Short mmCIF file of C-alpha atoms and ligand atoms in Angstrom, two decimals:
data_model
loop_
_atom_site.label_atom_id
_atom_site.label_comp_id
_atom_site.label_asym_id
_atom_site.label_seq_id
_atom_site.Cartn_x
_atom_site.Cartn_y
_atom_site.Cartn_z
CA UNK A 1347 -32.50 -4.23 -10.55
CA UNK A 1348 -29.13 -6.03 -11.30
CA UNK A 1349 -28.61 -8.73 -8.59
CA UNK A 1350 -25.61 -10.11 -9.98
CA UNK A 1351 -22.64 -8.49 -12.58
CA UNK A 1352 -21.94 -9.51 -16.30
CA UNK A 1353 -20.62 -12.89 -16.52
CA UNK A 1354 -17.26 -11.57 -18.48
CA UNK A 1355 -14.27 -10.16 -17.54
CA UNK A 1356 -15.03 -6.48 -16.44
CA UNK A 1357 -12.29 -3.44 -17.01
CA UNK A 1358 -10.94 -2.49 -13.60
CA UNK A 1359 -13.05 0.75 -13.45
CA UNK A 1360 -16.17 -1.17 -13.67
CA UNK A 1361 -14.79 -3.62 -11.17
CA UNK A 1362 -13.44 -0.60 -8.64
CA UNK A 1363 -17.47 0.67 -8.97
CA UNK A 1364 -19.36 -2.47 -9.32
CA UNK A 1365 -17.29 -5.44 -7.35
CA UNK A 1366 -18.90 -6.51 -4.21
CA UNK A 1367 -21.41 -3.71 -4.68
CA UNK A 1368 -24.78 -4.59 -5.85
CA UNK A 1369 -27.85 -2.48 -5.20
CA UNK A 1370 -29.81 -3.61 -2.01
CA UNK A 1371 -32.18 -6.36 -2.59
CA UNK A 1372 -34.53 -5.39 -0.25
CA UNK A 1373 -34.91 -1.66 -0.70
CA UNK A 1374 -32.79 -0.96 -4.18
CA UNK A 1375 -31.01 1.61 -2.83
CA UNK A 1376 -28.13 1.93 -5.66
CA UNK A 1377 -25.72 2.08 -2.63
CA UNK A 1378 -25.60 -0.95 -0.13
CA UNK A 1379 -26.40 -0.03 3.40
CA UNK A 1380 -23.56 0.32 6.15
CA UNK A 1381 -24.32 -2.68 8.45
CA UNK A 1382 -23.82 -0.37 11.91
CA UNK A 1383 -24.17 -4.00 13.68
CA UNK A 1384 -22.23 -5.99 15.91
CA UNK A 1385 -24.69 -9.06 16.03
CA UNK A 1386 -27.12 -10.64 14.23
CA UNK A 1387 -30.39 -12.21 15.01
CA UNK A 1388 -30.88 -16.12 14.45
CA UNK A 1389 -33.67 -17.82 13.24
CA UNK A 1390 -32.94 -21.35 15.74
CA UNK A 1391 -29.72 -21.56 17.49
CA UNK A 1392 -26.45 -21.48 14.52
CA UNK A 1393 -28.98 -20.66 11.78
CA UNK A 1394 -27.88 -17.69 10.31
CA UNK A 1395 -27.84 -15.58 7.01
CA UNK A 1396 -24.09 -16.23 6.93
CA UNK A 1397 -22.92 -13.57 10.20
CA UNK A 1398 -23.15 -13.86 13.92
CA UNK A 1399 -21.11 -11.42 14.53
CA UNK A 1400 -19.11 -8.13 13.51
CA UNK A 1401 -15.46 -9.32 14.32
CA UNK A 1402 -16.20 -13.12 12.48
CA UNK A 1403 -17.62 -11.15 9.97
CA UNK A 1404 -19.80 -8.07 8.99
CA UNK A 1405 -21.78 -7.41 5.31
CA UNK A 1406 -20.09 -3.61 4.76
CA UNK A 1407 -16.78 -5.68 5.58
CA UNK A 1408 -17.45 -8.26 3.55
CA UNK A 1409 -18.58 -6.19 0.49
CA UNK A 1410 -15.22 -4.50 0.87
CA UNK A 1411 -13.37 -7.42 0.87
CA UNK A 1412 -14.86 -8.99 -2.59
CA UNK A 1413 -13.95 -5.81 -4.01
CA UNK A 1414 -10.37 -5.66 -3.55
CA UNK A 1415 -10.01 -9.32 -4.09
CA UNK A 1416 -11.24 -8.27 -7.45
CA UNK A 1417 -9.32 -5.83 -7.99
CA UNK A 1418 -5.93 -7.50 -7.67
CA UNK A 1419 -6.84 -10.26 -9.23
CA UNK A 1420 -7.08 -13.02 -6.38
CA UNK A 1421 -9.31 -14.98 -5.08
CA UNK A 1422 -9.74 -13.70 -1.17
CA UNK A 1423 -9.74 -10.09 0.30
CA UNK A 1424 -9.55 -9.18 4.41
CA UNK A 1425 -9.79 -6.10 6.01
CA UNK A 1426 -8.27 -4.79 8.83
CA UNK A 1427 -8.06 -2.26 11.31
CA UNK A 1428 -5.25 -0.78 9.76
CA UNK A 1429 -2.26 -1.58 7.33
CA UNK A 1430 -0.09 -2.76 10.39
CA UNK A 1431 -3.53 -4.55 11.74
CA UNK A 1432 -3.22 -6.41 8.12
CA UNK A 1433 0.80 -6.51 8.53
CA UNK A 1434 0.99 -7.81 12.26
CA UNK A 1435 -1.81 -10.82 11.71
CA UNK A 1436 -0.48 -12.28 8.26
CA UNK A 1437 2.97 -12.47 10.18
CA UNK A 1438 1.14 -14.28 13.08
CA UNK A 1439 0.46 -17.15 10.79
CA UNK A 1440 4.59 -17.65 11.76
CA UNK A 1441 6.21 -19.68 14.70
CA UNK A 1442 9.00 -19.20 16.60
CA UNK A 1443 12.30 -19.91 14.74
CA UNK A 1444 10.98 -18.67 11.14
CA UNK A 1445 12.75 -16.11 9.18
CA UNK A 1446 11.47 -13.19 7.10
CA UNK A 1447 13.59 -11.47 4.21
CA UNK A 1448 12.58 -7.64 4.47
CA UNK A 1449 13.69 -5.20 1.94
CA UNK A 1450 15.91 -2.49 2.98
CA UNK A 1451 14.56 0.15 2.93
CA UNK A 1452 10.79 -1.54 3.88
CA UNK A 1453 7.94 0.97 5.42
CA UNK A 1454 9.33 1.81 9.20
CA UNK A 1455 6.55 0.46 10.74
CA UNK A 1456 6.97 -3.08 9.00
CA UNK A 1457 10.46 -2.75 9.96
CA UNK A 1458 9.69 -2.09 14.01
CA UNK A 1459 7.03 -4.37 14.09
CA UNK A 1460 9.62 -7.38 13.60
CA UNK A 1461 12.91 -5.24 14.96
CA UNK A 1462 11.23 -4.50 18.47
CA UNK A 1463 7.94 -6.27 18.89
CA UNK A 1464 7.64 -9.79 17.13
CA UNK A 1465 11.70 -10.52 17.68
CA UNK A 1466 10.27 -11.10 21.04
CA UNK A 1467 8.37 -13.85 19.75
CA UNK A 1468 11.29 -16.00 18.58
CA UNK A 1469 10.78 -14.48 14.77
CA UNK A 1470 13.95 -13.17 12.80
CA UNK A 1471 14.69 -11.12 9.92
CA UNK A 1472 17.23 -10.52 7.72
CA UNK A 1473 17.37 -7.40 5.32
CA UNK A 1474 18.15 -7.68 1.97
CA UNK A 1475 18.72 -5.18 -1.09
CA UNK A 1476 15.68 -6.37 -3.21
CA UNK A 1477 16.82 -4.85 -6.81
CA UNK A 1478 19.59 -7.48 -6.33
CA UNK A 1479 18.54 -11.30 -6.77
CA UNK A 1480 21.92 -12.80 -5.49
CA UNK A 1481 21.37 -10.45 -2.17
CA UNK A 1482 18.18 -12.34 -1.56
CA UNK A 1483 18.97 -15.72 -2.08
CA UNK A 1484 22.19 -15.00 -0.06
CA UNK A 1485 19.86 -13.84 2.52
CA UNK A 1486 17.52 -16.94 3.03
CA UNK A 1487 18.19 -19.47 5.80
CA UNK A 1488 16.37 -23.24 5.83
CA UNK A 1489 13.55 -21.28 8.35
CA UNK A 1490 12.89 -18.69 5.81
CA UNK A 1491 8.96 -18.34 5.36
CA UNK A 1492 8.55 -15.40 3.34
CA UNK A 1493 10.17 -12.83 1.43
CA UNK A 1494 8.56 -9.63 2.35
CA UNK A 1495 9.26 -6.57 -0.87
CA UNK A 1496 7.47 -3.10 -1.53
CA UNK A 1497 7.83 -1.55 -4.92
CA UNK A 1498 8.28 1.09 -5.27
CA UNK A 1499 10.18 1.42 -2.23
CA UNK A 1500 9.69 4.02 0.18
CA UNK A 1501 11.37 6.52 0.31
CA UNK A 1502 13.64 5.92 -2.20
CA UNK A 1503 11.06 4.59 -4.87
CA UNK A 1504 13.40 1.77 -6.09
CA UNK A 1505 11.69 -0.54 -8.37
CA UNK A 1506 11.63 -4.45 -7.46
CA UNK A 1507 11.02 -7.10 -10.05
CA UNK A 1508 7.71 -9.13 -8.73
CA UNK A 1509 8.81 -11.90 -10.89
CA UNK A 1510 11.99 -12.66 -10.50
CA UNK A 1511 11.39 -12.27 -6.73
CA UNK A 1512 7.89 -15.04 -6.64
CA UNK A 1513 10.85 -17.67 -8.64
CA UNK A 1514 13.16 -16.94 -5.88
CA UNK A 1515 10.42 -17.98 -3.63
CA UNK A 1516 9.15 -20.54 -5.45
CA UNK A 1517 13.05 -22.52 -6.21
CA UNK A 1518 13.28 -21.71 -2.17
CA UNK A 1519 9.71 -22.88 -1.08
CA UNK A 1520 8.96 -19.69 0.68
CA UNK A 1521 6.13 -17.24 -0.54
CA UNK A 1522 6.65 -13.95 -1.77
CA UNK A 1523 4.37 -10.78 0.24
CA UNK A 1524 4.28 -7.54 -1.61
CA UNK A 1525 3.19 -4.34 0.06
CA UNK A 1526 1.65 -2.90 -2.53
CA UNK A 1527 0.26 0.20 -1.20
CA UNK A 1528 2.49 2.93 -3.07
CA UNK A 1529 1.61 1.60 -6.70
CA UNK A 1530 -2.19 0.43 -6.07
CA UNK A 1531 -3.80 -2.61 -7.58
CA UNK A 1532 -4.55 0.51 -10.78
CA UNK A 1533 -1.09 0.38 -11.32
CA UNK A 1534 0.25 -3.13 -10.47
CA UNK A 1535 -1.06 -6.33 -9.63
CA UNK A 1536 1.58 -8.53 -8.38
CA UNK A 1537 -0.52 -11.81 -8.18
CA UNK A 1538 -0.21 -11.44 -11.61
CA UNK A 1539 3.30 -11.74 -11.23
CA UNK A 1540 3.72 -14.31 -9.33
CA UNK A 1541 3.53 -12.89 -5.95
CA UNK A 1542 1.53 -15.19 -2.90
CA UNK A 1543 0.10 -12.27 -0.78
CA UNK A 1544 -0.75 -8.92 -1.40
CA UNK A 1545 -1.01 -6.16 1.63
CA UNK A 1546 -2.46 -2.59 1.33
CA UNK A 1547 -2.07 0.44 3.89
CA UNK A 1548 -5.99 1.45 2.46
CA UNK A 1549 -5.47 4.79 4.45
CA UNK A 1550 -3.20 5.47 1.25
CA UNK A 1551 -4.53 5.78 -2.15
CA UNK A 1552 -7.05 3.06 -1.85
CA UNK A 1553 -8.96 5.37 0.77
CA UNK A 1554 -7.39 8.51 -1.30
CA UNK A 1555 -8.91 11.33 1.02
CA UNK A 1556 -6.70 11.13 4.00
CA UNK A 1557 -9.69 10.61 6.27
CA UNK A 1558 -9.42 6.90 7.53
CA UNK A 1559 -7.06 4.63 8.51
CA UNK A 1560 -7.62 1.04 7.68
CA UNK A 1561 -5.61 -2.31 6.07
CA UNK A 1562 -6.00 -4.81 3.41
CA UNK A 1563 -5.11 -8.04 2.55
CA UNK A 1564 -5.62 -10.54 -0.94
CA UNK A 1565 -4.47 -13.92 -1.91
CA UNK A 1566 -5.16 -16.81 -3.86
CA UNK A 1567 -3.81 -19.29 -1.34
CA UNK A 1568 -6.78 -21.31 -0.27
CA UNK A 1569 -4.22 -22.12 3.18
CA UNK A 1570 -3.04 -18.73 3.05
CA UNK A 1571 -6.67 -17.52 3.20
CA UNK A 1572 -7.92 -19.87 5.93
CA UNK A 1573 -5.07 -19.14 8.31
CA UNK A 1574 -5.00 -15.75 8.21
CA UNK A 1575 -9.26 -15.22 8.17
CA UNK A 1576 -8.94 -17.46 10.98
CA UNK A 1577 -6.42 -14.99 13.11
CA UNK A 1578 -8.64 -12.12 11.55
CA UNK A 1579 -11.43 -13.86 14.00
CA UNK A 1580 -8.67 -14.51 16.96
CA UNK A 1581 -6.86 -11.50 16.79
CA UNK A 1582 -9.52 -9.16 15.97
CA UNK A 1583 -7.66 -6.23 14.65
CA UNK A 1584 -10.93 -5.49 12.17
CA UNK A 1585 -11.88 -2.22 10.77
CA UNK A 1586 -15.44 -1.06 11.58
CA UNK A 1587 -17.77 -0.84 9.17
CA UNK A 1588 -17.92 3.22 8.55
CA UNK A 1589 -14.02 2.87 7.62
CA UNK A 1590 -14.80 0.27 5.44
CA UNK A 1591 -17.84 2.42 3.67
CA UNK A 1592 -15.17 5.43 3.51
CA UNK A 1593 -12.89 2.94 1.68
CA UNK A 1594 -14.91 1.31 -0.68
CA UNK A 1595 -16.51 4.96 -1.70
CA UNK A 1596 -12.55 5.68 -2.18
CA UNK A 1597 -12.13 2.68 -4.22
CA UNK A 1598 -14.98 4.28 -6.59
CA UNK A 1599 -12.10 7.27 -7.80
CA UNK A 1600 -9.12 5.17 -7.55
CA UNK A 1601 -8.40 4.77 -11.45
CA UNK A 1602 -9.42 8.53 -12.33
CA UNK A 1603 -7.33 9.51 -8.64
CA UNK A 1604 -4.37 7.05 -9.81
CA UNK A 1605 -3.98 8.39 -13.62
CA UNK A 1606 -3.76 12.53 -12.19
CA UNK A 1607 -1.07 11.81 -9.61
CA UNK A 1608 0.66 10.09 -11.74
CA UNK A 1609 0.71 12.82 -14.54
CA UNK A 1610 1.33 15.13 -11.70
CA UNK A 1611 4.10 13.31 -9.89
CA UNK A 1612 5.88 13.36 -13.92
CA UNK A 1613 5.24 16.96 -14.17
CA UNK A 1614 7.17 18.08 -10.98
CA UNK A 1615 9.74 14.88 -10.90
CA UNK A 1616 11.06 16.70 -14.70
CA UNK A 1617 10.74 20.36 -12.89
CA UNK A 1618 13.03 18.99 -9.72
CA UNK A 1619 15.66 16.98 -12.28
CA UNK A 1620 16.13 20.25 -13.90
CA UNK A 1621 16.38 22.48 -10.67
CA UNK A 1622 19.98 23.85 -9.79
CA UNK A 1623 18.78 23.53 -5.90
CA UNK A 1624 18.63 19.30 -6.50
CA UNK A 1625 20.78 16.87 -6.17
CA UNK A 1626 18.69 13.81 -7.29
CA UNK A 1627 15.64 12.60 -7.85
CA UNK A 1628 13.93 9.48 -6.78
CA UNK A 1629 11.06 8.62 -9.22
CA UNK A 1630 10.26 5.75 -11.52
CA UNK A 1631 8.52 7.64 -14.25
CA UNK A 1632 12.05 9.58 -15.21
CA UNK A 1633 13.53 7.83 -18.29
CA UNK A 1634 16.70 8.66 -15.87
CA UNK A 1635 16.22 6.28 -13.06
CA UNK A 1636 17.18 2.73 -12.71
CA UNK A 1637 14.04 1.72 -12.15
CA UNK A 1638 12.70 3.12 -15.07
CA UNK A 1639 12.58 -0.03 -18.01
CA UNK A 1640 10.85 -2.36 -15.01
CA UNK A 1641 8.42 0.21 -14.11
CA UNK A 1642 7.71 0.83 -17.64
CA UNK A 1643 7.10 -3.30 -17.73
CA UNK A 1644 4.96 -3.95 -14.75
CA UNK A 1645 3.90 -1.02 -13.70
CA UNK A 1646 0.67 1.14 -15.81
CA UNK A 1647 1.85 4.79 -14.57
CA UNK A 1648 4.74 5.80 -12.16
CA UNK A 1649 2.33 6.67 -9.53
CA UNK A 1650 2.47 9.86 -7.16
CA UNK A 1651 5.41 9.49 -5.09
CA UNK A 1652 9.08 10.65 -5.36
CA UNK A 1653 11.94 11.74 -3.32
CA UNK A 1654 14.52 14.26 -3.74
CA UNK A 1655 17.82 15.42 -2.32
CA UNK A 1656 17.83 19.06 -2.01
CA UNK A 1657 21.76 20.94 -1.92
CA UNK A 1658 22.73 22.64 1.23
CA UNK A 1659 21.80 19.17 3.19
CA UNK A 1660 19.95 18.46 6.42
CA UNK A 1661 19.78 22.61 7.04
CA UNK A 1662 18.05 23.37 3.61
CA UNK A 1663 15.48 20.27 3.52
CA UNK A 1664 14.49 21.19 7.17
CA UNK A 1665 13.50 24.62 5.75
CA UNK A 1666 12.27 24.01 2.55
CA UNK A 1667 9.45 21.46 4.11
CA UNK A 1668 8.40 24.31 6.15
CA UNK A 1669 7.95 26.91 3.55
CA UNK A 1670 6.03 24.91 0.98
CA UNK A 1671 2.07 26.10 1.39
CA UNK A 1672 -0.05 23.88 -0.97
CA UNK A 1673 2.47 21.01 0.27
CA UNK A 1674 1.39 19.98 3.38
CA UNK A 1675 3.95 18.97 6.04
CA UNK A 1676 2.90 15.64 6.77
CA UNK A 1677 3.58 12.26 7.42
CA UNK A 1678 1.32 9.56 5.15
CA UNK A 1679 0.38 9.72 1.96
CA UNK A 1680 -2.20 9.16 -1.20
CA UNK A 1681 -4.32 11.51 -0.16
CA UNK A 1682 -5.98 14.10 -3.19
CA UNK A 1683 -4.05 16.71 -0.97
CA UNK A 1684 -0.22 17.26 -1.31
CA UNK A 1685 1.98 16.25 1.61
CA UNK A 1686 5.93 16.68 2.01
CA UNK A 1687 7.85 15.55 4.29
CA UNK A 1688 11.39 14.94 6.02
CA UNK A 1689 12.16 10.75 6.23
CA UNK A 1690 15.17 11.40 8.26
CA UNK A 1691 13.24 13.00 11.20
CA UNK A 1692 9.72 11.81 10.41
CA UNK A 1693 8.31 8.63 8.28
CA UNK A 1694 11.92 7.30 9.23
CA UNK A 1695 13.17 8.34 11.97
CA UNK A 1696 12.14 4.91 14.05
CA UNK A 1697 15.44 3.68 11.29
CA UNK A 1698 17.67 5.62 13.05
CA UNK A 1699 20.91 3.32 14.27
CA UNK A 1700 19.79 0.31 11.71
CA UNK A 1701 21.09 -0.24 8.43
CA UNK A 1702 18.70 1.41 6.68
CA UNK A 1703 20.15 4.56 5.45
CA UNK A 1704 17.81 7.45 4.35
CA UNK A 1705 19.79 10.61 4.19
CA UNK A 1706 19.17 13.98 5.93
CA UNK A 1707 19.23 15.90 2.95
CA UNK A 1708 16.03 13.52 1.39
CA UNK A 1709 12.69 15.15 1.50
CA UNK A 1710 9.76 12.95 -0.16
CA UNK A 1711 6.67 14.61 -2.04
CA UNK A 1712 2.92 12.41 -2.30
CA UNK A 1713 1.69 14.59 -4.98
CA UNK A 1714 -1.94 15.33 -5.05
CA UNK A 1715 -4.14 15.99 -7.83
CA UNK A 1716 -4.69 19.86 -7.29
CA UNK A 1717 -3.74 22.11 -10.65
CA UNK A 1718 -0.30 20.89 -11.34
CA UNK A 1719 0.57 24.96 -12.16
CA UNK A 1720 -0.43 25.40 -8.71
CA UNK A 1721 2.36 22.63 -7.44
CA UNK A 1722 4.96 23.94 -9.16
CA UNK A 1723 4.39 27.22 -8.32
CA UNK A 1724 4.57 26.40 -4.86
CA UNK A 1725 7.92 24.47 -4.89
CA UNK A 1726 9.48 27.34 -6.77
CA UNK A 1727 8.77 29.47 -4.01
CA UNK A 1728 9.72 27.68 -1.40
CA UNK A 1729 13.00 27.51 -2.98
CA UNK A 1730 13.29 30.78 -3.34
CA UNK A 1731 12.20 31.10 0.26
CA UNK A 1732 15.17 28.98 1.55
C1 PLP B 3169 1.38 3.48 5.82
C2 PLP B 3169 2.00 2.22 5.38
C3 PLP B 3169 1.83 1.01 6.09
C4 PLP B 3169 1.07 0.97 7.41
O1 PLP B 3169 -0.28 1.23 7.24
P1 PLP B 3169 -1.20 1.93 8.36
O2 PLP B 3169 -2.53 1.99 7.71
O3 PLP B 3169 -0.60 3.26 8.68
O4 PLP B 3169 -1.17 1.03 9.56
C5 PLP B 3169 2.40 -0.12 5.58
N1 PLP B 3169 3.13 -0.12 4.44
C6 PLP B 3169 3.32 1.01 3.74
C7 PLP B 3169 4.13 0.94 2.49
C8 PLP B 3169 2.78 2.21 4.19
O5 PLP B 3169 3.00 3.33 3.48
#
């Protein structure tokens, strides 16, 4: 029975499978137990196999968290209750009177939690057009902490460049956070790029079946690390440890998951450019979109998301999300299923009156990995529906 992995570097399929997952020692069972546990017995008073208990730390957790260290390439993994669980403690590590840069068009929720809850707390923001380096270093104060970027953006899919975003933070002395739940660790690792702190939304494509809700975090920051497993403790935001099981058996797919969304997003982003109906589309794989030569650099595969504007504005998107029937309407993402949705009124709406513009004619597509036929078929009748 293996008790530990090959000492080489492993392909990140065998890592997704094998990381953090060894067969139990005691019984062999190829798949580790779920530690349904919130304590753990002691042999004399603080002698312990390493937990006492489940918020501090709990084995399914744990196991989780080596993983997805692993597979972004860094040196510590936390999980948490959610992606806003993982979100809201890392940006507890600030004090009152620090500054955040936020990209502009940054996931609603990240954009609420500092607009309406943590402003409260004495911390500030400032948005910034990421894609444009001078609009970020115009953008940082002397109490800037960290520059906070997504890429691809959502919904508008715009493509950031990890590097030259980590040397802004590095000539400013500020780290760089990337939310890097659209692309995956498959498709980009922005350690490897420079980049301080990863987060994950896990209830996207790192979960993959649309069946748990759950958040992850990964750096190599030893300080980083310490302060932030430290709030894990205080806060307590942690996921239990049949979320984290439903994750990790996620994980298992993500690389097979990643590669058929992608080739399905391509597929139906070339069918919308060439559709009378659309205005534009928003997706990093077309050779026609600015973000095109940087995904092609630091990004494997596109991935599964992309935006369009349909003609006949906020009237005809309203309608075609309703008529769609292998396209779920649906807020989230990543899931093997389909989802569409309407930013303006849903994923976005909590944007409404800031500067974050996201038009009412935009409708944004997570495309699944059902028969791509199927998919198309599907959008072609909904347009013909409307
Ligand atoms: C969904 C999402 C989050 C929040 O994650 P939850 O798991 O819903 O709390 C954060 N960032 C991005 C980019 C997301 O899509």
């Amino acid at each position: 029975m293996p008790t530990n992995l090959p000492d080489r570097d492993l392909g990140f399929e065998t890592r997704s499978i094998h990381a953090g997952q060894l067969p139990d020692p005691t019984t062999g069972a190829v798949i580790p137990p779920v530690y349904l546990t919130s304590t753990y017995a002691q042999e004399q008073v603080g002698l312990t196999k390493g937990f006492e208990y489940s918020r501090t730390g709990n084995p399914t957790r744990t196991m989780l968290e080596e993983n997805i260290a692993s597979l972004e390439g860094g040196t510590h993994g936390l999980a948490f209750a959610s992606g806003m669980a993982a979100i809201t403690t890392l940006l507890l590590t600030l004090k009152p009177g620090d500054h955040v840069v936020l990209g502009d068009d940054v996931y609603g929720g990240t954009y609420r939690l500092l607009d309406r809850t943590l402003r409260g707390y004495g911390i500030t923001f400032t948005l910034a057009d990421m894609t444009q380096p001078d609009a970020v270093e115009a953008a940082i104060t002397q109490a800037t902490k960290m520059l906070w970027a997504e890429t691809p953006t959502n919904p508008l899919m715009k493509v950031l460049d990890i590097r030259a975003l980590a040397d802004i933070a590095e000539a400013h002395g500020t780290r760089l956070v990337v939310d890097n739940t659209f692309a995956s660790p498959y498709l980009q690792r922005p350690l490897e790029h420079g980049a301080h702190i990863v987060v994950h939304s896990a209830t996207k494509y790192l979960g993959g079946h649309s069946d748990v809700v759950l958040g992850l975090l990964v750096t190599s920051d030893d300080d980083v690390h310490q302060q932030v497993a430290f709030n894990q403790n205080s806060v307590g935001a942690v996921p239990g440890p049949l979320d984290c099981f439903l994750v990790q058996r996620g994980i298992k797919t993500l690389a097979v998951r990643m590669r058929e969304h992608s080739a399905n997003a391509q597929k139906i982003a070339e069918y919308l450019e060439a559709h009378p109906a659309v205005a534009r589309v928003y997706f990093p794989g077309l050779a026609s979109d600015p973000g095109y030569p940087l995904a092609q650099r630091q990004m494997r595969l596109p991935g599964g998301m992309l935006s369009f504007t349909i003609r006949g504005g906020e009237e005809a998107a309203r309608a075609f999300v309703s008529c769609t029937r292998l396209f779920t309407l649906a807020e989230s993402l990543g899931g093997v299923e389909s989802l569409i949705e309407h930013p303006g009124a849903m994923t976005h709406a909590s944007l409404a009156g800031s500067p974050i513009e996201i038009g009412p004619d935009l409708i944004r597509l997570s495309v699944g990995i059902e028969s791509a036929d199927d998919l198309l078929q599907d959008l072609e009748d909904a347009f013909n529906a409307i």
